[in-house]
CSV table of C-alpha atoms and ligand atoms in Angstrom, one decimal:
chain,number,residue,atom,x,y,z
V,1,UNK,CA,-12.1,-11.9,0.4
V,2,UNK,CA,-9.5,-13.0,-1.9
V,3,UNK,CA,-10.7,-12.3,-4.8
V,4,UNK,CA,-11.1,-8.5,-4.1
V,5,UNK,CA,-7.8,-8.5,-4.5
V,6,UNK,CA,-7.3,-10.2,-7.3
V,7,UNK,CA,-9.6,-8.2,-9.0
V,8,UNK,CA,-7.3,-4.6,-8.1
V,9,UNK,CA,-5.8,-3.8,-11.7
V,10,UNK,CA,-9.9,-3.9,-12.5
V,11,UNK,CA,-10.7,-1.5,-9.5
V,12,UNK,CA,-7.9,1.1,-10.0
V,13,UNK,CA,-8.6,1.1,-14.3
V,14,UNK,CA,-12.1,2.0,-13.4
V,15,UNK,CA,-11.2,4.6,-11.0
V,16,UNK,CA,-8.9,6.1,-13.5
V,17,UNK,CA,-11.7,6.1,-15.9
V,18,UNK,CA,-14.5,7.9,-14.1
V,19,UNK,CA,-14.5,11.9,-14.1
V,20,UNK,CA,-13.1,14.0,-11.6
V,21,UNK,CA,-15.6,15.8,-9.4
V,22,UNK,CA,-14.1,19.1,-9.6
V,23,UNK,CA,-11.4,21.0,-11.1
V,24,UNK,CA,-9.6,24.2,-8.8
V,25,UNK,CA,-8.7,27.3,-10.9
V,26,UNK,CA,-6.1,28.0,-8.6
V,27,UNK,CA,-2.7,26.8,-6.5
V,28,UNK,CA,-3.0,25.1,-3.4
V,29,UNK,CA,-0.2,24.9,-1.2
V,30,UNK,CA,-0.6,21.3,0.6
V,31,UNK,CA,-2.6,18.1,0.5
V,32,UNK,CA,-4.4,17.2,3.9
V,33,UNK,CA,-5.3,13.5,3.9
V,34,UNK,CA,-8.3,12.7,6.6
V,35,UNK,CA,-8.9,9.1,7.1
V,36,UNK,CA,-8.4,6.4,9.4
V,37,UNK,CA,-7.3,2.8,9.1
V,38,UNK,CA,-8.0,1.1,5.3
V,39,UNK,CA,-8.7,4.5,4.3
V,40,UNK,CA,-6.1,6.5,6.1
V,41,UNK,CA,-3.0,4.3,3.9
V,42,UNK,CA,-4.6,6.7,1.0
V,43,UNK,CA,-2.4,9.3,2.8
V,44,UNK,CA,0.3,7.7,4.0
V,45,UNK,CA,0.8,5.9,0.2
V,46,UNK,CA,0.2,9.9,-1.4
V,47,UNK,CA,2.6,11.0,1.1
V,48,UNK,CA,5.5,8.8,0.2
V,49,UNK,CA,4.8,9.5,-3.6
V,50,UNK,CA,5.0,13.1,-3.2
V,51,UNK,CA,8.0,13.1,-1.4
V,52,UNK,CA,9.6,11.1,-4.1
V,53,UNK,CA,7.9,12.7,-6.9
V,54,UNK,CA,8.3,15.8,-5.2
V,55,UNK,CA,5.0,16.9,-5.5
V,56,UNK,CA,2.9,19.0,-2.9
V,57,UNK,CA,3.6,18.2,0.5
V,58,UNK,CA,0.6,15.6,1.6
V,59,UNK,CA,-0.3,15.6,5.4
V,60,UNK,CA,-1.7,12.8,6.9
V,61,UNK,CA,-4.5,13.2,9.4
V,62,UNK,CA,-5.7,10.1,11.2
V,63,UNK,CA,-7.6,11.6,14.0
V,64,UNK,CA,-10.4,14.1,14.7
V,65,UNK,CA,-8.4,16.9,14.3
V,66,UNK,CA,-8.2,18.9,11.7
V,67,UNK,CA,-4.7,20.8,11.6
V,68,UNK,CA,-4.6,24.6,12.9
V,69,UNK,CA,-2.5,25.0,9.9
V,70,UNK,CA,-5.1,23.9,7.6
V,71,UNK,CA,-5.8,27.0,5.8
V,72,UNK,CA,-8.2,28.0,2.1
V,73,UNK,CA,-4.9,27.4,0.8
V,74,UNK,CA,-4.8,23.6,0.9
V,75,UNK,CA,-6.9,20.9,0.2
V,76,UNK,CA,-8.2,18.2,2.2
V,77,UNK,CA,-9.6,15.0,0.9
V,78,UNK,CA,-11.6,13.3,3.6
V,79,UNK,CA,-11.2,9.6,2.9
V,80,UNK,CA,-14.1,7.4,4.5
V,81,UNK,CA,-14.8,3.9,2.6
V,82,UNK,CA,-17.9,3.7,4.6
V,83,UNK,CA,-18.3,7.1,4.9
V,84,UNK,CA,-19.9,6.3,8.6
V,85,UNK,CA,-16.3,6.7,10.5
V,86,UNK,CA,-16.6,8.9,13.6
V,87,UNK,CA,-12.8,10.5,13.4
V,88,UNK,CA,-13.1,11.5,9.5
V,89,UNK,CA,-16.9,12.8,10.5
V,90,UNK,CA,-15.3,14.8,12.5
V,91,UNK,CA,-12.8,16.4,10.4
V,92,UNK,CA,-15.1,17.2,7.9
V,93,UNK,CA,-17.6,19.0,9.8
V,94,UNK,CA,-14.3,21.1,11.1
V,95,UNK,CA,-13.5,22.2,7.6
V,96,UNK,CA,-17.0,23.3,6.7
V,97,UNK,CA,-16.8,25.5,10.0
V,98,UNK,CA,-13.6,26.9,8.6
V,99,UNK,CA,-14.5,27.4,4.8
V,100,UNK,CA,-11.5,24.8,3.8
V,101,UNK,CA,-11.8,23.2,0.0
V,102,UNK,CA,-12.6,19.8,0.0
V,103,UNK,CA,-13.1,16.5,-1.5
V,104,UNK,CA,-15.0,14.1,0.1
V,105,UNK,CA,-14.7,9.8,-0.9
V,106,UNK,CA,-16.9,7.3,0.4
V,107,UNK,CA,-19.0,4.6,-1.3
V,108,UNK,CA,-21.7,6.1,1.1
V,109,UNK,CA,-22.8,6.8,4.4
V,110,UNK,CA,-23.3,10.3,6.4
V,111,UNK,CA,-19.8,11.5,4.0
V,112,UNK,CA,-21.8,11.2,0.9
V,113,UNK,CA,-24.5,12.7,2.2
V,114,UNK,CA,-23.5,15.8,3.9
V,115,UNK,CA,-21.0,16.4,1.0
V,116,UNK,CA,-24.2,16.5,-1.3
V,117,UNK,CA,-26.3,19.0,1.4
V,118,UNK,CA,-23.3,21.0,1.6
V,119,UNK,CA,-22.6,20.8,-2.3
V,120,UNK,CA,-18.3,19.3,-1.8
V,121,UNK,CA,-17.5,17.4,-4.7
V,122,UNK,CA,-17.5,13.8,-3.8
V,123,UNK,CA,-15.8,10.7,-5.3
V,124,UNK,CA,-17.8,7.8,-5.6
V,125,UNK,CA,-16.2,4.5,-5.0
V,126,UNK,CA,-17.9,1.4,-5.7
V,127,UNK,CA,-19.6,-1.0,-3.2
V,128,UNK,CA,-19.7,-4.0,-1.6
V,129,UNK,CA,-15.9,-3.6,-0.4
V,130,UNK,CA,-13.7,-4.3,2.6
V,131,UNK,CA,-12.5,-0.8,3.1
V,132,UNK,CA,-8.9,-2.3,3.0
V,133,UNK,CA,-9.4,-4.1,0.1
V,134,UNK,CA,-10.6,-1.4,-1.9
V,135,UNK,CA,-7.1,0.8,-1.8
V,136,UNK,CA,-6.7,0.9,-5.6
V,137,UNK,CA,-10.2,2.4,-5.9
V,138,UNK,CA,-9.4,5.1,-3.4
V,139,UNK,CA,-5.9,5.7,-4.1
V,140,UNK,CA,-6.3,5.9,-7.8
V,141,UNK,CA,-9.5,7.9,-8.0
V,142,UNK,CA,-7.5,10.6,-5.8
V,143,UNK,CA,-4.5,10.4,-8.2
V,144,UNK,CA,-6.2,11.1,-11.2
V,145,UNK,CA,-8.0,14.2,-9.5
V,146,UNK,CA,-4.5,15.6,-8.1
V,147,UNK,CA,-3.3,15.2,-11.5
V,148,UNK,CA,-6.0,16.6,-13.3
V,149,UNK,CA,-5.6,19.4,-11.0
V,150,UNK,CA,-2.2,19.7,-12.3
V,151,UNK,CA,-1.1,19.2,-8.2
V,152,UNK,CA,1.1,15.5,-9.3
V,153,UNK,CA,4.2,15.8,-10.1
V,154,UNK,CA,4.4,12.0,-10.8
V,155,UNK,CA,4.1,11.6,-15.1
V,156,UNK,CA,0.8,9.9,-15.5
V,157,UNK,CA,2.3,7.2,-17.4
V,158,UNK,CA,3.9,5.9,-13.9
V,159,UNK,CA,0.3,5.7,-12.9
V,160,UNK,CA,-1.5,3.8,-16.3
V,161,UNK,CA,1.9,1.9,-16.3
V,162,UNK,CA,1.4,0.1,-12.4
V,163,UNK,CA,-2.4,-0.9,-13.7
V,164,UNK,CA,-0.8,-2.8,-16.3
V,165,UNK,CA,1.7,-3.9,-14.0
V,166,UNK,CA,-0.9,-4.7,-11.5
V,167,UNK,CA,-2.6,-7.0,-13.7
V,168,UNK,CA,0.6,-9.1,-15.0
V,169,UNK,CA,1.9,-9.8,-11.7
V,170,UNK,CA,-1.6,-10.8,-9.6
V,171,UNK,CA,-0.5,-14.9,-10.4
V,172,UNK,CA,3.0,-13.7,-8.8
V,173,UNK,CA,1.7,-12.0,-6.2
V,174,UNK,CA,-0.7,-15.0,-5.3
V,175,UNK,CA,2.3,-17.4,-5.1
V,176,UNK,CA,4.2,-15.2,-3.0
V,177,UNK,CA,1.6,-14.7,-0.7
V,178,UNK,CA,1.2,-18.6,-0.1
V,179,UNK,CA,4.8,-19.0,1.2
V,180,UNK,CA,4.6,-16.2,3.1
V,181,UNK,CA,1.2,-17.3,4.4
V,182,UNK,CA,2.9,-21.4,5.4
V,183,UNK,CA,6.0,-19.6,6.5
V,184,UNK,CA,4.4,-17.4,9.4
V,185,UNK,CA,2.2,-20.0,10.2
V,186,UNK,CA,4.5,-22.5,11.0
V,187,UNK,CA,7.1,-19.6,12.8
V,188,UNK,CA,4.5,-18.8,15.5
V,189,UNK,CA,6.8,-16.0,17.2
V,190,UNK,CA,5.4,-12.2,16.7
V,191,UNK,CA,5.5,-11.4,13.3
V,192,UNK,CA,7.9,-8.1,12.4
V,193,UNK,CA,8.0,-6.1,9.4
V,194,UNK,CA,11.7,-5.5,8.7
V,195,UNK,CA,12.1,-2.9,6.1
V,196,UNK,CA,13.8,0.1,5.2
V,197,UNK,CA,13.1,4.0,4.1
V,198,UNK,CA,10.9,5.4,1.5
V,199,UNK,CA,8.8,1.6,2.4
V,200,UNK,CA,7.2,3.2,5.6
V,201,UNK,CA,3.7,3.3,4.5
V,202,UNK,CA,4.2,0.2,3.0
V,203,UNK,CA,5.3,-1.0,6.1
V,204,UNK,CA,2.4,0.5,8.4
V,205,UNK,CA,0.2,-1.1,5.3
V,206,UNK,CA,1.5,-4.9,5.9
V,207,UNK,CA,1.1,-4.4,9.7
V,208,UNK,CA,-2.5,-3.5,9.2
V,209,UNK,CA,-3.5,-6.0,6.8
V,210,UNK,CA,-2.4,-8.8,9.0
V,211,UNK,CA,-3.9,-6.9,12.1
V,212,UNK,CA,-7.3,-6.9,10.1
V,213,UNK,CA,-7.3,-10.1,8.1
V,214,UNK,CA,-5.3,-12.5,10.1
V,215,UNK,CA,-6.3,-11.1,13.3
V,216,UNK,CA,-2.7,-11.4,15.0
V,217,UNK,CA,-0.7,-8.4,16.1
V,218,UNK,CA,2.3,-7.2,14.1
V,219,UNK,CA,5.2,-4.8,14.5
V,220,UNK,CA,6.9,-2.4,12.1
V,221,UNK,CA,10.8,-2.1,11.8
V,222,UNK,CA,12.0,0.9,9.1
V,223,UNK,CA,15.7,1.5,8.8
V,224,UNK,CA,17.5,3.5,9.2
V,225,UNK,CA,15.0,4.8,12.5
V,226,UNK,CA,15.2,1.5,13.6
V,227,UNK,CA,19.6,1.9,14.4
V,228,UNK,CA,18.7,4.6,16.8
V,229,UNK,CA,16.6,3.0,19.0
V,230,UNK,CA,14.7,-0.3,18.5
V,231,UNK,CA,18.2,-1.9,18.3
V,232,UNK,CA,19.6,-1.6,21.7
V,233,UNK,CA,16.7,-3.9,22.8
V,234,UNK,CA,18.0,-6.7,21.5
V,235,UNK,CA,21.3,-6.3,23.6
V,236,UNK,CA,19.8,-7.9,26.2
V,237,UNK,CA,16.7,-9.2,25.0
V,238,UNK,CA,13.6,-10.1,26.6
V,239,UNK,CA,11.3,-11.5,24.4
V,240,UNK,CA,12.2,-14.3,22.1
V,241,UNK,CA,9.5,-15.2,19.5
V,242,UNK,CA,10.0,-13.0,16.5
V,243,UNK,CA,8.9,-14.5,12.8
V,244,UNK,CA,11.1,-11.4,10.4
V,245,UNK,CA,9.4,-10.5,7.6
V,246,UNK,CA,12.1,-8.6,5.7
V,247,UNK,CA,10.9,-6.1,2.7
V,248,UNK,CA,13.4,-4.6,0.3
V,249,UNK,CA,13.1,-2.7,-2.8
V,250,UNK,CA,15.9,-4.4,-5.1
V,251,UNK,CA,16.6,-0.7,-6.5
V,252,UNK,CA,17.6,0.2,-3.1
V,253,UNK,CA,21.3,-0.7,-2.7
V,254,UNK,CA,21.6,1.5,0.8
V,255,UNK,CA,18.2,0.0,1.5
V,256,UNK,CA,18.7,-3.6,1.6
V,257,UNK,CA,22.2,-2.8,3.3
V,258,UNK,CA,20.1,-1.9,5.8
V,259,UNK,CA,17.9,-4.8,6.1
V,260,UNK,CA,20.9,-6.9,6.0
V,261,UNK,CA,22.1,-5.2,8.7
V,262,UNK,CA,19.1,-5.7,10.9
V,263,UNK,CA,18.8,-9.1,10.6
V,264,UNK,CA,22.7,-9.4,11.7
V,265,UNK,CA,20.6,-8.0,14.8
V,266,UNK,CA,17.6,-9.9,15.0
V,267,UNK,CA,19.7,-13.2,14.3
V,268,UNK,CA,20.4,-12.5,18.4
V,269,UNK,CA,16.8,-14.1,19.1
V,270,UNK,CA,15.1,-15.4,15.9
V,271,UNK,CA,16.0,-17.9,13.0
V,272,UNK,CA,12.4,-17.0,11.0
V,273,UNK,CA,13.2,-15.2,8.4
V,274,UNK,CA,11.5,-14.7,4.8
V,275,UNK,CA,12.9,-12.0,2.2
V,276,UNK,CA,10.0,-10.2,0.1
V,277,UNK,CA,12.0,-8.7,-2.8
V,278,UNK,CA,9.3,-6.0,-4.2
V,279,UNK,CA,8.7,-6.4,-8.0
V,280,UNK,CA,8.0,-3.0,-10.1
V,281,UNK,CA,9.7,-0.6,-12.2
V,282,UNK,CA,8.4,2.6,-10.2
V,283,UNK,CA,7.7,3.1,-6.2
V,284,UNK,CA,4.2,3.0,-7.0
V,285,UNK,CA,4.5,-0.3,-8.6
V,286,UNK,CA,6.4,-1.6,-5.5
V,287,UNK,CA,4.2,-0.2,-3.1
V,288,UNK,CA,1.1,-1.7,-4.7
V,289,UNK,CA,2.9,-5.1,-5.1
V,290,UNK,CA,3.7,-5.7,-2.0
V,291,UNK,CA,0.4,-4.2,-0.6
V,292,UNK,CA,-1.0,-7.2,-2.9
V,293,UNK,CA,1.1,-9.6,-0.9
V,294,UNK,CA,0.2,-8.5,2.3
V,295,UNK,CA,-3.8,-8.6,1.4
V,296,UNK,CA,-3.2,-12.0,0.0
V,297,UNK,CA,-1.1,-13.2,2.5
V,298,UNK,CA,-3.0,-12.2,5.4
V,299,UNK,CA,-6.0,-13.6,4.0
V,300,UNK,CA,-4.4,-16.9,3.5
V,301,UNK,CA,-3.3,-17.0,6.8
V,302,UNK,CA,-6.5,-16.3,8.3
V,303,UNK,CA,-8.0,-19.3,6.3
V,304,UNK,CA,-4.7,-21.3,7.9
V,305,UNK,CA,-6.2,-20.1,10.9
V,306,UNK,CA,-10.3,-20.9,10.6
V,307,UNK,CA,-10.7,-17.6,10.8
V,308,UNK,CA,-12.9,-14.8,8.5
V,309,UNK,CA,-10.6,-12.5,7.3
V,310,UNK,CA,-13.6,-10.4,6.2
V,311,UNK,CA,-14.4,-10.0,10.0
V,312,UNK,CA,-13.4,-7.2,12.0
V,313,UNK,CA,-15.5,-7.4,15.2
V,314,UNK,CA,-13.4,-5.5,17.9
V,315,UNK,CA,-13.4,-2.6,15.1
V,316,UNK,CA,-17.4,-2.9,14.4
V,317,UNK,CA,-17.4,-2.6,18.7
V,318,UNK,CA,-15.3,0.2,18.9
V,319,UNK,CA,-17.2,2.1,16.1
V,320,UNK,CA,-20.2,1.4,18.0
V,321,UNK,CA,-18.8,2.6,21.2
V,322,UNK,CA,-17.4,6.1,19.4
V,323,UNK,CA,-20.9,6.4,18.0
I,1,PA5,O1,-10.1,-1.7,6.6
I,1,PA5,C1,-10.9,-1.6,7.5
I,1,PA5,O2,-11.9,-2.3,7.5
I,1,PA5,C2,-10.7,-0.5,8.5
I,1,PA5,O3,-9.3,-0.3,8.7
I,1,PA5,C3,-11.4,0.7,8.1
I,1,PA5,O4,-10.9,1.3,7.0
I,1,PA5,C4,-11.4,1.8,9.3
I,1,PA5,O5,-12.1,1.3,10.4
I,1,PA5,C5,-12.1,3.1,8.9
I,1,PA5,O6,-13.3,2.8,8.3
I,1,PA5,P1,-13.7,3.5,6.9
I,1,PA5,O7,-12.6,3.1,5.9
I,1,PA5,O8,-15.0,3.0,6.5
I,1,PA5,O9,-13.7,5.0,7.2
């Protein structure tokens, strides 16, 4: 499963290649983002972008629901690598009961088809994937049609610019995930994400990516959230085994403060700490680095393990449950 990510510079430069499916000849107020798990992080990812790019406001949906808000004003992008998710189904069928604009992406399934009967443009995204592992396909085919749509504020150049970067820093991002691989082997305790705000979706991305790949549960620590709560539970703490996986954005001075900060904290029950220091010029670069590591990582750990990262049976039972 590696090598899929290996090959991500490839996957996002062809999605930036292909087409868009449609073009709008008018505004849209907001972005609604359907889609749950590996495809879900398209939203949370577009989410922090626009907020830093200040671009529409993006809304994430990772449930059945589509929003009572959602209006023929915005536009909702169901996101389904499968195309055969029960939740994002769901959502879809809502929005062709109330008339909202949509873009469907799948490499497949039920999505592609009823977006075809019902003629809603539809991006294609290639096959043969780990819905997780095929982000840059997703999240790149849904930037170039937001920009082509004139509804990114980020300059396109960001977004040729982290393909490039992508590419150079794959043998970085290899080596990076080994260590980080040995290091929470060997720790053993419950493995926390310690990082701090714009990096949530990052964050939530790690979490999952070891959830999936490495089969072992994770936790998620953003400051400055975490100073109003999580903290007082280590004044008198009850559980012991933590493994800190710190994440900072070098270009963050308040940030790795922060992080700093928290480990003062954690240092109350854990020595197991490792410092991932995100490489990148722009947030999207640092996002997509460090989802690189965590994909890597979590697949080298699984190997560590004897386990198939590829493999997500309690998902494949749940889906089957859902129906
Ligand atoms: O990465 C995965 O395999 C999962 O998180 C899936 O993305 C999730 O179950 C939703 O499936 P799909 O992306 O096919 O809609």
């Amino acid at each position: 499963m590696e090598e899929m990510y290996v090959e991500w510079s490839r996957q996002a430069r062809s999605a930036l290649e292909k087409p868009v499916p449609v073009r709008f000849n008018r505004g849209i107020r907001s972005v609604i983002v359907a889609g749950m798990g590996g495809s879900g992080i398209v939203g949370d990812v577009l989410s922090t972008l626009s907020s830093n790019y200040s671009s529409l406001p993006v809304i994430t949906v990772k449930n059945h629901i589509l929003p009572g808000f959602a209006s023929r004003e915005d536009l909702l992008l169901v996101v389904s690598y499968s195309g055969n998710t029960v939740e994002t189904l769901r959502v879809f069928d809502s929005a062709l009961e109330r008339n909202i604009p949509m873009v469907a992406v799948s490499s497949g399934g039920l999505l592609k088809t009823r977006a075809y009967e019902h003629g809603i443009p539809h991006i294609q995204l290639p096959e043969g994937l780990a819905p997780r592992a095929s982000l840059p396909s997703m999240l790149y085919g849904v930037l170039k049609l937001l920009y082509e749509n004139n509804l990114l504020n980020i300059p396109f150049k960001i977004v040729e610019e982290s393909v490039d970067f992508l590419e150079e820093k794959t043998g970085e991002a290899m080596a990076e995930a080994g260590l980080i691989a040995e290091w929470v082997h060997r720790s053993k305790g419950l493995l926390v994400i310690s990082t701090h705000s714009p990096l949530e979706s990052l964050g939530l991305r790690g979490k999952n990516e070891f959830n999936e790949n490495a089969k072992i549960p994770v936790k998620v620590d953003v400051a400055p959230e975490w100073m109003h709560n999580d903290i007082v539970g280590y004044e008198e703490p009850f559980f012991k085994d933590f493994t800190v996986l710190e994440v900072v954005d070098p270009g963050d001075r308040v940030g790795v403060m922060l992080v700093d900060f928290m480990r003062t904290i954690y240092g109350r029950v854990t020595k197991s700490f490792h410092r991932l220091v995100l490489e990148g010029g722009s947030l999207l670069d640092k996002i997509l680095y460090g989802s690189m590591v965590f994909g890597l990582s979590s697949c080298k750990l699984a190997r560590m393990r004897g386990i198939d990262p590829l493999k997500t049976a309690s998902i494949q039972e749940y889906k089957k449950a859902a129906g």
